[in-house]
XYZ file of C-alpha atoms in Angstrom:
292
model
C 64.762 108.711 111.854
C 67.122 105.733 112.550
C 66.913 104.464 116.177
C 69.710 105.772 118.583
C 73.141 103.945 118.623
C 73.314 100.495 119.842
C 74.693 100.229 123.398
C 76.587 97.014 124.890
C 73.881 94.170 125.610
C 74.713 91.536 128.416
C 75.210 89.108 125.640
C 77.499 91.127 123.895
C 79.620 91.881 126.739
C 79.697 88.249 127.895
C 81.057 87.288 124.340
C 83.296 90.198 124.326
C 82.109 91.415 121.085
C 81.882 94.938 119.699
C 78.695 96.613 118.736
C 79.371 98.927 115.803
C 80.798 97.770 112.554
C 82.773 100.386 110.610
C 80.999 103.836 110.920
C 77.264 104.250 111.662
C 75.908 107.718 111.012
C 72.612 109.290 112.608
C 71.209 112.820 112.099
C 69.419 114.287 114.928
C 66.496 116.590 114.848
C 68.413 119.770 115.289
C 70.370 118.177 112.067
C 73.546 117.283 113.849
C 75.223 114.483 112.000
C 76.536 111.987 114.670
C 79.130 109.008 113.772
C 79.640 106.008 115.927
C 82.829 103.914 115.193
C 83.648 100.536 116.070
C 86.111 100.028 118.874
C 89.437 100.717 118.556
C 92.292 98.313 119.926
C 89.242 95.832 119.931
C 90.545 92.350 120.292
C 87.157 91.160 118.886
C 87.869 93.363 115.576
C 91.274 91.941 115.180
C 89.817 88.250 115.627
C 87.288 88.856 112.845
C 90.093 90.025 110.284
C 92.519 87.395 111.574
C 93.080 84.207 108.865
C 94.408 80.909 110.276
C 97.886 81.800 109.261
C 97.735 85.269 111.052
C 97.127 87.422 107.823
C 94.478 90.125 107.544
C 91.273 89.414 105.503
C 90.972 93.223 105.143
C 93.191 94.818 102.527
C 93.883 98.286 104.290
C 96.847 99.639 101.848
C 95.972 98.971 98.237
C 96.084 95.623 98.130
C 99.435 95.034 100.054
C 99.331 91.642 102.177
C 99.726 92.626 105.989
C 99.601 90.731 109.365
C 96.270 91.132 110.904
C 97.996 92.816 113.746
C 99.657 95.341 111.476
C 96.362 95.909 109.244
C 94.280 96.189 112.615
C 96.590 99.183 113.506
C 96.534 100.716 110.075
C 92.782 100.597 110.214
C 92.566 102.180 113.225
C 94.871 104.886 112.220
C 92.916 105.457 109.071
C 89.549 105.647 110.830
C 91.187 108.470 112.994
C 92.524 110.424 109.912
C 89.043 110.267 108.280
C 87.113 111.464 111.207
C 89.760 114.031 111.888
C 89.229 115.384 108.268
C 85.495 115.216 107.949
C 84.321 115.934 111.440
C 84.100 119.287 113.685
C 84.256 117.438 117.004
C 85.987 113.914 117.843
C 85.013 112.287 121.160
C 88.208 110.474 122.191
C 87.020 108.100 124.736
C 89.392 105.949 127.023
C 88.524 103.674 130.015
C 90.095 104.641 133.271
C 92.414 107.473 133.917
C 95.913 105.818 133.190
C 94.867 104.536 129.562
C 96.686 106.843 127.395
C 96.663 104.682 124.207
C 93.880 106.942 122.832
C 96.176 109.958 123.270
C 99.039 108.226 121.230
C 96.539 107.385 118.588
C 95.689 111.091 118.232
C 99.000 111.947 118.032
C 99.497 109.277 114.999
C 96.656 110.945 113.595
C 97.945 114.268 113.834
C 101.096 113.237 112.392
C 99.661 111.363 109.219
C 96.863 113.689 108.444
C 98.712 115.926 106.206
C 97.437 116.002 102.496
C 93.937 115.110 103.475
C 91.309 118.035 102.800
C 88.164 118.810 104.515
C 84.659 118.020 102.632
C 84.135 121.439 101.316
C 87.273 121.274 99.330
C 86.511 117.953 97.386
C 83.061 119.371 96.058
C 84.543 122.095 93.373
C 86.830 119.516 91.766
C 83.106 117.945 90.701
C 80.791 120.553 90.845
C 82.582 123.412 88.914
C 83.139 123.681 85.160
C 85.405 120.747 83.834
C 87.690 123.183 81.932
C 91.362 122.674 82.780
C 92.118 125.997 84.199
C 88.963 125.664 86.978
C 90.199 121.898 87.568
C 93.723 123.397 88.181
C 92.241 126.173 90.366
C 90.271 123.446 92.552
C 93.197 121.728 93.016
C 95.264 124.387 94.265
C 92.564 125.353 96.651
C 92.677 121.872 97.938
C 96.412 122.513 98.868
C 95.690 125.881 100.519
C 93.401 124.144 103.163
C 94.823 120.642 103.748
C 95.613 121.195 107.363
C 92.007 121.252 108.581
C 91.596 119.001 111.497
C 88.727 118.036 113.861
C 88.767 119.420 117.549
C 89.176 116.480 119.935
C 87.384 116.279 123.376
C 89.122 113.835 125.722
C 86.452 111.647 127.595
C 87.893 109.298 130.211
C 85.327 107.039 131.701
C 84.593 104.704 134.292
C 86.706 106.514 136.960
C 86.651 105.778 140.768
C 86.047 108.550 143.352
C 89.625 109.153 144.171
C 90.301 109.750 140.349
C 87.958 112.454 140.543
C 89.372 114.619 143.131
C 90.318 118.059 142.309
C 94.243 117.598 142.517
C 93.918 114.555 140.237
C 91.509 116.235 137.603
C 94.109 119.095 137.297
C 97.155 116.457 137.141
C 95.500 114.577 134.411
C 94.830 117.897 132.380
C 98.512 118.771 133.131
C 99.628 115.532 131.633
C 97.317 115.959 128.560
C 98.564 119.386 127.862
C 102.185 118.127 128.114
C 101.373 115.038 125.979
C 99.951 117.310 122.877
C 102.574 120.320 123.431
C 103.638 119.943 120.002
C 100.569 118.939 118.269
C 98.302 120.954 115.789
C 95.822 120.774 118.507
C 97.826 122.979 120.611
C 99.319 125.122 117.882
C 95.716 126.062 116.835
C 94.354 126.896 120.342
C 97.543 129.134 120.709
C 97.513 130.408 117.149
C 96.059 133.873 117.993
C 98.435 134.134 121.376
C 101.876 133.085 120.275
C 103.461 134.601 123.217
C 100.886 132.990 125.640
C 102.007 129.436 124.646
C 102.362 127.626 127.979
C 106.119 126.285 128.939
C 105.536 122.755 129.718
C 107.620 123.160 133.100
C 105.247 126.130 134.302
C 101.697 124.843 133.685
C 99.125 126.583 135.710
C 95.337 126.171 135.965
C 94.399 128.569 133.035
C 96.689 126.496 130.428
C 94.842 123.488 131.235
C 91.896 124.926 129.570
C 93.672 124.848 126.151
C 92.477 121.060 125.707
C 89.010 119.829 126.387
C 89.132 116.999 128.860
C 86.073 115.522 130.553
C 86.208 112.829 133.292
C 82.914 110.451 134.003
C 82.376 108.398 136.743
C 81.735 104.813 136.814
C 78.011 104.097 136.734
C 76.867 102.913 140.050
C 73.427 101.367 140.581
C 73.144 103.526 143.511
C 73.853 106.997 142.091
C 72.676 108.696 144.818
C 72.646 112.629 145.286
C 74.778 112.405 148.525
C 77.903 111.015 146.373
C 81.084 113.198 146.838
C 81.684 113.459 143.114
C 79.850 114.368 140.223
C 76.978 111.666 139.321
C 77.226 109.676 136.333
C 74.397 110.970 134.937
C 75.054 114.826 135.637
C 78.578 114.141 133.845
C 76.823 112.949 130.872
C 74.836 116.125 130.749
C 77.892 118.159 131.391
C 79.598 116.437 128.269
C 76.596 117.052 126.061
C 76.045 120.647 126.976
C 79.915 121.345 126.494
C 80.124 119.664 122.970
C 77.119 121.554 121.841
C 78.608 124.782 123.224
C 82.049 124.523 121.506
C 83.311 127.022 118.832
C 85.124 124.911 116.545
C 87.035 125.919 113.091
C 84.457 125.478 110.328
C 85.040 123.980 106.992
C 86.700 126.127 104.433
C 83.101 126.602 102.815
C 79.568 125.834 103.915
C 78.526 122.195 102.502
C 75.586 120.605 102.267
C 74.527 117.292 104.158
C 74.688 115.506 100.694
C 77.731 117.166 99.515
C 79.427 116.260 102.908
C 78.377 112.710 102.529
C 79.775 112.198 98.955
C 82.813 114.402 99.781
C 83.569 112.105 102.780
C 83.402 108.860 100.812
C 86.166 110.286 98.394
C 88.064 111.610 101.375
C 88.208 107.880 102.805
C 89.537 106.999 99.147
C 92.268 109.395 99.797
C 93.241 107.995 103.166
C 93.421 104.389 101.932
C 95.646 105.490 99.227
C 97.695 108.144 101.174
C 101.433 107.556 100.876
C 102.388 108.888 104.216
C 100.295 106.095 105.973
C 101.802 103.534 103.843
C 105.287 104.803 104.585
C 104.267 104.832 108.085
C 103.093 101.078 107.854
C 106.234 100.281 106.042
C 108.182 101.684 108.900
C 106.324 99.830 111.594
C 106.817 96.700 109.577
C 110.632 97.032 109.325
C 110.791 97.860 113.153
C 110.053 94.420 113.996
C 106.999 95.584 116.217
C 104.715 93.542 113.951
C 105.352 90.130 112.112
C 105.241 90.017 108.294
């Protein structure tokens, strides 16, 4: 087995560098596939892909030349769409209680993911008979199940004691619920109870459980049992237990690890050539938010 994922060293932190490049996989003893991704919105990633003239060294949209800032934005979205397509659970991690940049990114991923199938739908196109009829049938199946999307777990880290008071936790959960009220994450949660979908002006404590949110305190050197709020270590155990006990939507069919890996590579190609993401990039460019 490969060693655990790397954590930030003092040198890496001092140099303001990111640890992970691209996506690194691990498989646990229980055959859980874990993926660690490079930092989203990371200045060090942006610095690495930027040429002196401000253009990007990485081609993210079928050879189109983009500024490094726009290429960085599209790379993050493509990464999010890929993970939402091939994973059952996504840990969406933010620092602090007021950083909602990852919330915005997940809404964008939800908006742009359409047309990307899950890994079990790619395999039949290559493993079934090569006759035209079966090939066409495989294509039809992809379109039937293209709306699969992984389940996000929103994790806010490095929180102070005041952020972890019960009223503030409830307020954060209500804000999260309202932010994603029109997303497919909420539609899926409420699919079996259409009449129970919460009105955004009347959110109660029960409604806040529709989306998964965990709050992790700042790691103190003196993480004592006398602390008023839940400790850093116990919060991590709670996160682990919640993730392992989640009942998430399954892929259309069971898929082996080998087929999942092969299909994930093909889905990455679909993501990079997505006309929806390309159109979104052109919209951002024409908006004046990014330089040409």
